[in-house]
mmCIF file of C-alpha atoms in Angstrom:
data_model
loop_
_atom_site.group_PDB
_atom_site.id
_atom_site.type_symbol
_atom_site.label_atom_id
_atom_site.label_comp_id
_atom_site.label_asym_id
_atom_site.label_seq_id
_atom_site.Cartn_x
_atom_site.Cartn_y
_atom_site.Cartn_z
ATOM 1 C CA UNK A 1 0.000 0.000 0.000
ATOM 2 C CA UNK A 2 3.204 2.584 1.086
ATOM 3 C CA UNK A 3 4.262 2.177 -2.685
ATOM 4 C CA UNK A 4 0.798 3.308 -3.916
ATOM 5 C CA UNK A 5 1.137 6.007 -1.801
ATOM 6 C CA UNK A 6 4.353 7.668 -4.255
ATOM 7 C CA UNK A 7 3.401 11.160 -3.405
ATOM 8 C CA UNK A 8 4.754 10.720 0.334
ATOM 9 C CA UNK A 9 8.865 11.397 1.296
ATOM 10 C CA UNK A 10 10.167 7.975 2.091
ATOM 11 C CA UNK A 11 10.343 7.472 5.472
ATOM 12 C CA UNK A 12 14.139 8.034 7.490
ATOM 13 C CA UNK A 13 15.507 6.363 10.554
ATOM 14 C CA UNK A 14 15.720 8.422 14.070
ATOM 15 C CA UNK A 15 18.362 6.812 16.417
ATOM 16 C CA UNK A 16 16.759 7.433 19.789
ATOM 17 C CA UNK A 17 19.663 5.701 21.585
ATOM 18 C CA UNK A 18 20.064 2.357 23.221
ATOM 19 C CA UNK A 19 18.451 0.293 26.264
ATOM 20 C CA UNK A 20 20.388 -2.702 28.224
ATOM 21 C CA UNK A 21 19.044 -5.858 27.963
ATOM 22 C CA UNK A 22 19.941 -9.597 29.110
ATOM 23 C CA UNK A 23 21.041 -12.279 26.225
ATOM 24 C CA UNK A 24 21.473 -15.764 26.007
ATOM 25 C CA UNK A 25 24.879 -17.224 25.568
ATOM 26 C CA UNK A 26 25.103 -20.967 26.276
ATOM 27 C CA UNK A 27 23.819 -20.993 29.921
ATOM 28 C CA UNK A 28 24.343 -17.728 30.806
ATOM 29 C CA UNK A 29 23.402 -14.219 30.008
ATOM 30 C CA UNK A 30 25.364 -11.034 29.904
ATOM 31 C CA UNK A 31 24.087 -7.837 29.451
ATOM 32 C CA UNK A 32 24.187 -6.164 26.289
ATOM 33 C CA UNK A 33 23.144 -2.779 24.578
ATOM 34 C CA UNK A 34 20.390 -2.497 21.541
ATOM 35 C CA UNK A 35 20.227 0.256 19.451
ATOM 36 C CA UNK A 36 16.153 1.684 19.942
ATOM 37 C CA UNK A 37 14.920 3.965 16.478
ATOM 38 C CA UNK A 38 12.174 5.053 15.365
ATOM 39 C CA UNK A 39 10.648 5.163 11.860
ATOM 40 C CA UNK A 40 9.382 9.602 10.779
ATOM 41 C CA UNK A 41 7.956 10.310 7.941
ATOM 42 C CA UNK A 42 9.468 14.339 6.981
ATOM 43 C CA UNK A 43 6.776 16.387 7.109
ATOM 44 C CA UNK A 44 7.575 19.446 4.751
ATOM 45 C CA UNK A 45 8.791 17.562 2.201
ATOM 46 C CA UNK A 46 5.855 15.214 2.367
ATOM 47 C CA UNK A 47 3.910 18.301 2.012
ATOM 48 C CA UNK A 48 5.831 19.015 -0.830
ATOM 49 C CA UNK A 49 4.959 15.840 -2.399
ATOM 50 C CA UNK A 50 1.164 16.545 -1.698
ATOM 51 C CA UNK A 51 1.058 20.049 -2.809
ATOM 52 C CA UNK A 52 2.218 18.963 -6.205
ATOM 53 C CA UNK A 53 -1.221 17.050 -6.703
ATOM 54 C CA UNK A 54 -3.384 18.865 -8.718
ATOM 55 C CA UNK A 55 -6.202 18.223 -7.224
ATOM 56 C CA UNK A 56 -4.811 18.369 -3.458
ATOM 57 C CA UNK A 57 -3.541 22.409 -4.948
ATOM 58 C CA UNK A 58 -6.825 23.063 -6.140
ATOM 59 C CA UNK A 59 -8.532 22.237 -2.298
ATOM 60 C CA UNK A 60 -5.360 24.065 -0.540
ATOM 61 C CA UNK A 61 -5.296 27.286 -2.780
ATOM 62 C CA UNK A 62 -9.091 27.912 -3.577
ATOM 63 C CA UNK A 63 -10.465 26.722 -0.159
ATOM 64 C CA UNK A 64 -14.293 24.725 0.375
ATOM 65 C CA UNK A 65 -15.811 25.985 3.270
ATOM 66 C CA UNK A 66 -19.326 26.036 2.732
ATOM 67 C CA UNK A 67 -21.878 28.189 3.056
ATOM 68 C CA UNK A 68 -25.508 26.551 3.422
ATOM 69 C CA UNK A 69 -25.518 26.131 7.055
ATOM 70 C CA UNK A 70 -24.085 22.195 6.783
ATOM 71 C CA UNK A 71 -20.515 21.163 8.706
ATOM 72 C CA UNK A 72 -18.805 18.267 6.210
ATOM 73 C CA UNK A 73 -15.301 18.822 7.525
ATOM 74 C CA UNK A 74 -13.380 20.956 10.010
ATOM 75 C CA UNK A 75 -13.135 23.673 7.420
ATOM 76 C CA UNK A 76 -16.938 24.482 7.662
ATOM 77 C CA UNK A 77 -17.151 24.553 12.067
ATOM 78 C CA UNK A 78 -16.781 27.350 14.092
ATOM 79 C CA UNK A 79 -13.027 26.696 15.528
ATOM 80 C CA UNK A 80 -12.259 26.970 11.930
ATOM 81 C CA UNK A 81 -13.568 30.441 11.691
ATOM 82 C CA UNK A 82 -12.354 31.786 14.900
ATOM 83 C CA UNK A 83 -8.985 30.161 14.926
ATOM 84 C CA UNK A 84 -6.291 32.641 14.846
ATOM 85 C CA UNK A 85 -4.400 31.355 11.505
ATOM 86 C CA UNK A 86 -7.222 29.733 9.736
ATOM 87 C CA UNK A 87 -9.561 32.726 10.052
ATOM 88 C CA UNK A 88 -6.759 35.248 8.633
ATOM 89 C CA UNK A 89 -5.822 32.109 5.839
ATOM 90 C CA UNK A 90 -8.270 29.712 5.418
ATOM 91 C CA UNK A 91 -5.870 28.048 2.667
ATOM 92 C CA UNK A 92 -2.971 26.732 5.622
ATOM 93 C CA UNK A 93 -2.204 23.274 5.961
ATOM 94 C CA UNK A 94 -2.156 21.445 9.227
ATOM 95 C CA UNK A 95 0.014 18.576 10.340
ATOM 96 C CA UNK A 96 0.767 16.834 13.289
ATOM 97 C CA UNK A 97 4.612 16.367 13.217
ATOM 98 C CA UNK A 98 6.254 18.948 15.332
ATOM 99 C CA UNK A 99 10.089 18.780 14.348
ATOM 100 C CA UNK A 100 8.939 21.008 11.401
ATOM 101 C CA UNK A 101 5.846 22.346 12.585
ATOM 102 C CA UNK A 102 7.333 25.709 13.702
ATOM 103 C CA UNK A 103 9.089 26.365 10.077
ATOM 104 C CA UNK A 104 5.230 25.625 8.678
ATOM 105 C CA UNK A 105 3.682 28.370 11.391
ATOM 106 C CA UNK A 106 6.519 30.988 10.858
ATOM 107 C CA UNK A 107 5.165 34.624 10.154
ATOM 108 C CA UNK A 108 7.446 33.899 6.490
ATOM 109 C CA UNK A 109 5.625 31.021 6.054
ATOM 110 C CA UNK A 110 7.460 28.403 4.405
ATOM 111 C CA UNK A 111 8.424 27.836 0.572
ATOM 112 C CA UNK A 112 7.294 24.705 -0.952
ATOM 113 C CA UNK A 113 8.230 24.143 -4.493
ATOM 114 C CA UNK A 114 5.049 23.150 -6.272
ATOM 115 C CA UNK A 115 5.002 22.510 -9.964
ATOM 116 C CA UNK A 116 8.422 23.760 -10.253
ATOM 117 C CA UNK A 117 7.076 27.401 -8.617
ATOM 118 C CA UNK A 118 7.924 28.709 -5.493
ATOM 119 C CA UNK A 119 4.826 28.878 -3.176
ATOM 120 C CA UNK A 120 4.579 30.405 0.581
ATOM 121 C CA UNK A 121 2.148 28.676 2.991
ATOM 122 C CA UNK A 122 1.832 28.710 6.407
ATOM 123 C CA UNK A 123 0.041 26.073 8.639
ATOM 124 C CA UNK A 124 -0.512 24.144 11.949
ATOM 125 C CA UNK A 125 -2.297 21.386 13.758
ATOM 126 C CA UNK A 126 -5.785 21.362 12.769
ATOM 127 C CA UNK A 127 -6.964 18.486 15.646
ATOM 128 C CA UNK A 128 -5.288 15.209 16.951
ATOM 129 C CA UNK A 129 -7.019 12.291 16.819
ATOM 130 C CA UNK A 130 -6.946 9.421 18.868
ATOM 131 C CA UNK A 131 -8.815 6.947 20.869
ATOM 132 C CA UNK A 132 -9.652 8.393 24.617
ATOM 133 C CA UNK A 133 -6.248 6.998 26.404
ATOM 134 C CA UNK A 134 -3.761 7.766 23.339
ATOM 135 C CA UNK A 135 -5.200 11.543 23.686
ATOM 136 C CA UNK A 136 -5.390 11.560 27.258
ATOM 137 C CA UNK A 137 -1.345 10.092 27.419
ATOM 138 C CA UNK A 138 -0.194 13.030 24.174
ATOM 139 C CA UNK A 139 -2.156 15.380 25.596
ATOM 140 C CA UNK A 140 -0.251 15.425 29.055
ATOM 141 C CA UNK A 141 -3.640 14.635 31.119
ATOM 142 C CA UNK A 142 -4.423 11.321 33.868
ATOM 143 C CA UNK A 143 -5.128 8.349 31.842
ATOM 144 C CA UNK A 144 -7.457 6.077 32.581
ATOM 145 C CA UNK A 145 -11.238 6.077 34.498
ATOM 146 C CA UNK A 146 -9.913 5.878 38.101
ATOM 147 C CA UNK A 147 -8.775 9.470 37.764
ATOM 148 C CA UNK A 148 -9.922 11.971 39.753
ATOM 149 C CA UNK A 149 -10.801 14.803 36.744
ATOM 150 C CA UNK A 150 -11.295 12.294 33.775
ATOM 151 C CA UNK A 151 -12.620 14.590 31.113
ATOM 152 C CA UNK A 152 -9.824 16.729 29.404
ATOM 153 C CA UNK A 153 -12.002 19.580 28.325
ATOM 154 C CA UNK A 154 -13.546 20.395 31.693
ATOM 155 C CA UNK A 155 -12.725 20.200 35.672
ATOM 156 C CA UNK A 156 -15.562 18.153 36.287
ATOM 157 C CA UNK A 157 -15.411 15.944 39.320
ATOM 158 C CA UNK A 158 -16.929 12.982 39.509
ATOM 159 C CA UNK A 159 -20.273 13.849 41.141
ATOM 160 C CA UNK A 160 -20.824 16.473 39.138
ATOM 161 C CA UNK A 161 -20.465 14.191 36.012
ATOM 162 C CA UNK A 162 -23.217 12.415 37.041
ATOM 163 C CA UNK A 163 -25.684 14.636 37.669
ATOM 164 C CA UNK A 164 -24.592 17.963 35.120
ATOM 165 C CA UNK A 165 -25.242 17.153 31.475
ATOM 166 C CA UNK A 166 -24.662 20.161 29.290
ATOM 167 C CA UNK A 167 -21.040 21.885 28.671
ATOM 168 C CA UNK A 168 -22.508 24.907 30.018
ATOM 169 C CA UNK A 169 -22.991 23.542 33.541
ATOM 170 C CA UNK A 170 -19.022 22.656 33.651
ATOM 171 C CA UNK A 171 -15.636 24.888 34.559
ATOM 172 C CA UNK A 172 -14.102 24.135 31.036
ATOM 173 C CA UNK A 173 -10.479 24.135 30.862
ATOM 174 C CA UNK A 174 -8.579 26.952 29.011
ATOM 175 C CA UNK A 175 -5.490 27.159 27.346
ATOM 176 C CA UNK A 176 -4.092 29.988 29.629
ATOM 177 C CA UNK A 177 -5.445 28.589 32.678
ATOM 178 C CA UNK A 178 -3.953 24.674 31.780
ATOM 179 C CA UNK A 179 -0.693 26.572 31.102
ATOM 180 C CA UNK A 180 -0.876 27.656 34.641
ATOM 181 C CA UNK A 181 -1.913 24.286 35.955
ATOM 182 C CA UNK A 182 1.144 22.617 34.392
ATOM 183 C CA UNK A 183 3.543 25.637 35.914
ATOM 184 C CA UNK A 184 2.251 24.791 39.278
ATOM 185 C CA UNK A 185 2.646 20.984 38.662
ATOM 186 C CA UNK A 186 6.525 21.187 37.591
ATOM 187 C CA UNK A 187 6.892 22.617 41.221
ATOM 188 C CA UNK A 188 4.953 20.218 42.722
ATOM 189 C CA UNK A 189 4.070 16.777 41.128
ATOM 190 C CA UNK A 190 1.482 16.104 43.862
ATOM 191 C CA UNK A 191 -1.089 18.608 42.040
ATOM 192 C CA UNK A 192 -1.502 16.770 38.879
ATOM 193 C CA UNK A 193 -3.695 14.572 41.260
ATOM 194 C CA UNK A 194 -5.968 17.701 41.984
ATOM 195 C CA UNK A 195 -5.849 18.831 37.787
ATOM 196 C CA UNK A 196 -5.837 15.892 36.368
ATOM 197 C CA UNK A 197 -2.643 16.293 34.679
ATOM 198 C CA UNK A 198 0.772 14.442 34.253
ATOM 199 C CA UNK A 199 2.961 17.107 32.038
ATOM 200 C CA UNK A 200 3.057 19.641 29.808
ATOM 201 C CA UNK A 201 2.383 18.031 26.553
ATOM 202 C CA UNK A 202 4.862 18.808 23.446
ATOM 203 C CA UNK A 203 2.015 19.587 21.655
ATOM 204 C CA UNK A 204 1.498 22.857 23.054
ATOM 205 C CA UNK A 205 5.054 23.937 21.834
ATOM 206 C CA UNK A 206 2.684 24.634 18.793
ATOM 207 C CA UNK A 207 2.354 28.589 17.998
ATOM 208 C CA UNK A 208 -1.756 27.911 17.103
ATOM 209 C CA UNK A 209 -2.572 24.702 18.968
ATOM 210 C CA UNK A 210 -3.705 23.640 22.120
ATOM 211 C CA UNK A 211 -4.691 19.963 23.657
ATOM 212 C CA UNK A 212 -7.696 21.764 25.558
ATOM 213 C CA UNK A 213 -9.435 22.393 21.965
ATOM 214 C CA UNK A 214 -7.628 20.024 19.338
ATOM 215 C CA UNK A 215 -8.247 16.672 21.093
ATOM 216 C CA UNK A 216 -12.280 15.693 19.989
ATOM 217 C CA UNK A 217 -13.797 12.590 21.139
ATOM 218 C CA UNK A 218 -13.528 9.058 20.663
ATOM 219 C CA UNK A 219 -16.759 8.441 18.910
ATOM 220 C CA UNK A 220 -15.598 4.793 18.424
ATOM 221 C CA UNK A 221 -15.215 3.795 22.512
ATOM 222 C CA UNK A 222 -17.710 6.597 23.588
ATOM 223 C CA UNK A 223 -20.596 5.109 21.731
ATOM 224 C CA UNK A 224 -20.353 2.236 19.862
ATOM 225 C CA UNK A 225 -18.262 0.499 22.628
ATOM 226 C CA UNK A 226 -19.676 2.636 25.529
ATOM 227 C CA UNK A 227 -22.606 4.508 25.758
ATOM 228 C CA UNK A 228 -24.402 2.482 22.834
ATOM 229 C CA UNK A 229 -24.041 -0.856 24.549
ATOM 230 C CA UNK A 230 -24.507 0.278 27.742
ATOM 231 C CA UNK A 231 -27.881 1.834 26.588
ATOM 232 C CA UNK A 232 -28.840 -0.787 24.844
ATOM 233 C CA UNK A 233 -28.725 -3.560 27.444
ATOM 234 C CA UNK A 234 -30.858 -1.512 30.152
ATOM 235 C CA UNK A 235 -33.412 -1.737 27.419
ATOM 236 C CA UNK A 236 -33.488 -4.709 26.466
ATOM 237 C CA UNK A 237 -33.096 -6.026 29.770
ATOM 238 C CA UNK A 238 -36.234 -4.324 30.510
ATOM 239 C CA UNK A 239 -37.993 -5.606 27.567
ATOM 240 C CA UNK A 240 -37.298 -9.439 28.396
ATOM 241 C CA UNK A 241 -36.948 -9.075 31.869
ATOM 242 C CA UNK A 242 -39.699 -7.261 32.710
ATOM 243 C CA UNK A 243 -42.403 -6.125 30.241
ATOM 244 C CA UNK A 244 -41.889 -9.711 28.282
ATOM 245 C CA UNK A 245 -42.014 -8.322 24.857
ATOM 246 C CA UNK A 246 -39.896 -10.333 23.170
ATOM 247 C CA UNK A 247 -37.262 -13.285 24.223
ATOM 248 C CA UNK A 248 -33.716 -14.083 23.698
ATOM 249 C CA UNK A 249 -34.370 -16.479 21.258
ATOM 250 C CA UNK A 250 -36.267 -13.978 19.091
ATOM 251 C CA UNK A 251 -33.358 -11.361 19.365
ATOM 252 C CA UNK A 252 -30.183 -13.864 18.988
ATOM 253 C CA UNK A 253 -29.962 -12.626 15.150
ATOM 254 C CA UNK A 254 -26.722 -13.293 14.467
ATOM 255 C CA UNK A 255 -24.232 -12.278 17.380
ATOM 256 C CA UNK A 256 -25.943 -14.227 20.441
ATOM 257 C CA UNK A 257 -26.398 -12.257 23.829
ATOM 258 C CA UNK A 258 -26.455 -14.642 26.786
ATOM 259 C CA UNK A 259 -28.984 -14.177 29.332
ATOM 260 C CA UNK A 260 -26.110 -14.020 31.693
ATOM 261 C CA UNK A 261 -24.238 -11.260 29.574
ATOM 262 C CA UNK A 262 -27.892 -9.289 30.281
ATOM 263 C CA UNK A 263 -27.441 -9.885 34.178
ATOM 264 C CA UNK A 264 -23.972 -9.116 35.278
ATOM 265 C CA UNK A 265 -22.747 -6.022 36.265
ATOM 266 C CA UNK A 266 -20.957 -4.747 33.197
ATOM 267 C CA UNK A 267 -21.934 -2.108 31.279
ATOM 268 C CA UNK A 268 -21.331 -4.038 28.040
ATOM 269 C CA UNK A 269 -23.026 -6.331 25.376
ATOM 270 C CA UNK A 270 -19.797 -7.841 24.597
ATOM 271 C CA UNK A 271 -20.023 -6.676 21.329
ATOM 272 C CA UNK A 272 -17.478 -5.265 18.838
ATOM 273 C CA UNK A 273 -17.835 -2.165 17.521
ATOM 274 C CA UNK A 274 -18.886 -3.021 14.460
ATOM 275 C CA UNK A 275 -21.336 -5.804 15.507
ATOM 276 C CA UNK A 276 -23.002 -2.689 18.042
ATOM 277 C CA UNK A 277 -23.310 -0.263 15.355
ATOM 278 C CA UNK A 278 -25.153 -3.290 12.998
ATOM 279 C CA UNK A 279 -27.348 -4.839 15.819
ATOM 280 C CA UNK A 280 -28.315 -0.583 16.902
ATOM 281 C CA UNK A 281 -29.182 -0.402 13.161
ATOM 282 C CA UNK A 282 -30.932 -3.418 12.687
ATOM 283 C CA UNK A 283 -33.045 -3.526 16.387
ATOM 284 C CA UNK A 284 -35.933 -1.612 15.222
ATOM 285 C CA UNK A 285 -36.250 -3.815 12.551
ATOM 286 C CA UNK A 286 -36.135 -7.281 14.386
ATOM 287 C CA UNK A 287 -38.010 -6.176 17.476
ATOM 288 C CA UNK A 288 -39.846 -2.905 16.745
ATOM 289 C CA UNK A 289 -42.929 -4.763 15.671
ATOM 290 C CA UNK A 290 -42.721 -6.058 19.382
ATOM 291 C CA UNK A 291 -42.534 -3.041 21.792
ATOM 292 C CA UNK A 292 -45.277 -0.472 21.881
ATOM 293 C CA UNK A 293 -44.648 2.938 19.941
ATOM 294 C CA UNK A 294 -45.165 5.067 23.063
ATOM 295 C CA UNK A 295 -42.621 3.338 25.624
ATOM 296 C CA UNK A 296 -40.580 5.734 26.680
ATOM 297 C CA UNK A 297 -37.331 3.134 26.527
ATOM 298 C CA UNK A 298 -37.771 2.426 23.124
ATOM 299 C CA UNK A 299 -38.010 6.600 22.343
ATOM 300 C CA UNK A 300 -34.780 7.188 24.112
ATOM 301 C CA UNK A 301 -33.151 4.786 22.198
ATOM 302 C CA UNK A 302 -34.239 6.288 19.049
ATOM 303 C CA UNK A 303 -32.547 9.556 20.399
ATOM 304 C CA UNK A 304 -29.737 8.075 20.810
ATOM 305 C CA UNK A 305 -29.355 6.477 17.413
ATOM 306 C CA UNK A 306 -30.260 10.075 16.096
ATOM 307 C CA UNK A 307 -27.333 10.884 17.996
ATOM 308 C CA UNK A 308 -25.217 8.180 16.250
ATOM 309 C CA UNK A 309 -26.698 9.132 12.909
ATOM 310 C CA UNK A 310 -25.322 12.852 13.771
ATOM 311 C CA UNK A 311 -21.994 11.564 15.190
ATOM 312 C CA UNK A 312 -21.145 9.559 12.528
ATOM 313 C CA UNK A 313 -22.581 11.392 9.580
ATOM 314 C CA UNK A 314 -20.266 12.426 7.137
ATOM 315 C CA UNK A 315 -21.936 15.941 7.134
ATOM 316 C CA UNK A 316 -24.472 17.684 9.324
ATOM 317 C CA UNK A 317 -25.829 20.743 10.331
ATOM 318 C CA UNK A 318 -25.910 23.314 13.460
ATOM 319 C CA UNK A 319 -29.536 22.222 14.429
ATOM 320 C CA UNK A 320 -29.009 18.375 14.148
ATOM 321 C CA UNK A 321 -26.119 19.196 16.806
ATOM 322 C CA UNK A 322 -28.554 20.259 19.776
ATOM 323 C CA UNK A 323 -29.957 16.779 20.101
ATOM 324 C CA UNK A 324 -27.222 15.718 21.702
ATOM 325 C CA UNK A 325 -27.950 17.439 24.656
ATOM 326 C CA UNK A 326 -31.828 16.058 25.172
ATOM 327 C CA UNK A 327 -30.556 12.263 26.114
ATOM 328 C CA UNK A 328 -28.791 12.443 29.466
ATOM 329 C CA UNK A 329 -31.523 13.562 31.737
ATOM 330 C CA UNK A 330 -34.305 11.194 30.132
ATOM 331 C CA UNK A 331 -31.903 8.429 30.901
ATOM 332 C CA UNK A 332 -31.500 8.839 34.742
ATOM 333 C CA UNK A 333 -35.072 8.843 35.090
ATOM 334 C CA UNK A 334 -36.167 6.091 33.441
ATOM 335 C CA UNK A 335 -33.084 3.937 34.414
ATOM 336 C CA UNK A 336 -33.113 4.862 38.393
ATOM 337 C CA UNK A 337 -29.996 3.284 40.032
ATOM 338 C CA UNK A 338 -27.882 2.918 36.932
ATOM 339 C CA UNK A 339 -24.870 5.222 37.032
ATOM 340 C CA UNK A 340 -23.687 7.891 34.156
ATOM 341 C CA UNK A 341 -20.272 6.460 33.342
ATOM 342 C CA UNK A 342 -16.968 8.565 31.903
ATOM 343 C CA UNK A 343 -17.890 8.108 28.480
ATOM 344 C CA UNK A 344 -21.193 9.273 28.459
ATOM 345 C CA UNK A 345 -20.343 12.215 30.073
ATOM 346 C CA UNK A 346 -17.738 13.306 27.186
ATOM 347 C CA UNK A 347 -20.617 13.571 24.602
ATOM 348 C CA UNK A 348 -21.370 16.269 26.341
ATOM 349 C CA UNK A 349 -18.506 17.827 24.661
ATOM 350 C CA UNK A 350 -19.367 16.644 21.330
ATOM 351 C CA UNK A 351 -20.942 19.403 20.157
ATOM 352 C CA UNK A 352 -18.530 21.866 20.455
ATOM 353 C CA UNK A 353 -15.966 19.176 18.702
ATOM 354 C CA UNK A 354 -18.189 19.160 16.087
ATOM 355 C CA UNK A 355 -18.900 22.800 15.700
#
């Protein structure tokens, strides 16, 4: 596939120096050093190569952001518009790599040749993305769901992500305010407990970008592997369990669901993410003929696969966005006792990912 690819710089070597490990010789071992590299890709240069693709050119010099109210791509939301290089030049680049990031956000911009011509561009990091722990660990934040703060966009504790379900209601983190956080941190390590923060990440050695706005959700773990599954068990748990509308041997079409998957205390169908995102699409389908129109279950989790139909569209507009506030609240009440976990509460940030 890499050869297909010919419009990308050929990859070089890094040395990143060497680690001490034990090898074999006869029955013993003796300690020896290995030579650790890693494999980069040059970014300017594969720019370069891009730029000289006609119809790459055409999309970097005459620009697409659109104008009928839809979002398609992160040239059409509103971070786009207000972002302090892409609103002055709506033509830069972006590109994670930050060896040559600075020469790409330089005032002079930086001279690709491009069809033999000398062209000046300037650019940055648009977004990073990543599933939740990879952009919790670039980022610089506490990995994992034991942490204290475990949203990187706001300083929500715990209780309050329970109970608080619109970005409004949360202390959202700012760029100038994280900066402090990770000042105070370097003088004492103990505080990245009360932050929720390791380290400064290298990413903010960018002029334009910042991990508390360029690291958007994991749409993936959040809701087809989260939120989605985790929905969709309290329902149908409620359905054979309790109202009797249908039975596990009417749903088991194809991926079986044990009746002791239904009862234990996970917060999962056991279900890939691509088996969830079929059987979500599918359930109205093979059951909806079973459960009554009005039950208020079966409505919530039509919102929420409006919400995946938003998420997951490949465009969308401003309006379609404000449904994914309505879900939260109608869930505590009609599943009492069940408990808002991590990843429902970063949808809550979703919209302002999107827009």
């Amino acid at each position: 596939m890499y050869d297909c690819l010919n419009y990308l710089e050929d990859p070089r070597r890094v040395r990143l120096g060497y680690r001490s490990m034990q090898r074999r010789s006869g029955t013993r071992y003796k300690e020896v050093l290995r030579e650790e590299e890693a494999i980069y890709i040059p970014l300017l240069n594969s720019l370069e190569q891009l730029l000289n693709k006609a119809s790459i050119l055409q999309e970097v010099l005459n620009g697409h952001q659109r104008n009928d109210g839809k979002i398609e791509d992160f040239c059409d939301g509103q971070i786009f518009r207000s972002h302090s290089l892409f609103s002055k030049d709506p033509t830069a680049l972006q590109q994670p790599f930050m060896n040559d990031l600075q020469k790409l956000e330089q005032d002079g911009e930086h001279q690709f040749i491009v069809q033999g011509e000398r062209r000046s561009l300037a650019g940055t990091i648009a977004f990073v993305s990543g599933d939740n722990l990879g952009s919790q660990l670039i980022g610089g934040f506490k990995e994992g769901a034991g942490a204290h703060l475990k949203c990187r966009h706001c300083m929500g504790g715990s209780n309050a992500l329970t109970s608080k379900f619109r970005a409004k209601d949360f202390t959202l983190r700012t760029k100038a305010g994280h900066l402090h956080q990770c000042q105070r941190i370097e003088a004492n390590r103990d505080l990245g407990k009360v932050y929720g923060v390791n380290r400064l990440s290298i990413l903010c050695k960018s002029r334009y970008f910042s991990v508390i706005d360029g690291l958007p959700g994991d749409v993936m773990h959040d809701l087809l592997e989260g939120v989605l599954q985790y929905e969709c068990k309290e329902m149908l748990k409620t359905f054979i369990n309790e109202e009797k509308y249908l039975t596990l041997d009417q749903l088991n079409r194809p991926s079986p669901i044990s009746q002791q998957t239904l009862n234990n205390a996970y917060n999962s169908l056991k279900q890939k993410a691509a088996q969830m995102w079929c059987l979500a699409r599918f359930l109205p389908l093979m059951i909806g003929s079973l459960v009554p129109e009005d039950d208020e279950h079966w409505q919530l989790f039509q919102i929420l696969l409006e919400i995946m139909d938003v998420v997951l569209s490949p465009e969308t507009t401003e309006h379609a966005i404000g449904v994914l506030e309505e879900h939260h609240y109608r869930f505590i009440d009609l599943y009492p006792g069940r408990s808002i976990i991590p990843k429902m509460h970063y949808m809550v940030h979703y919209p302002a990912h999107m827009y």
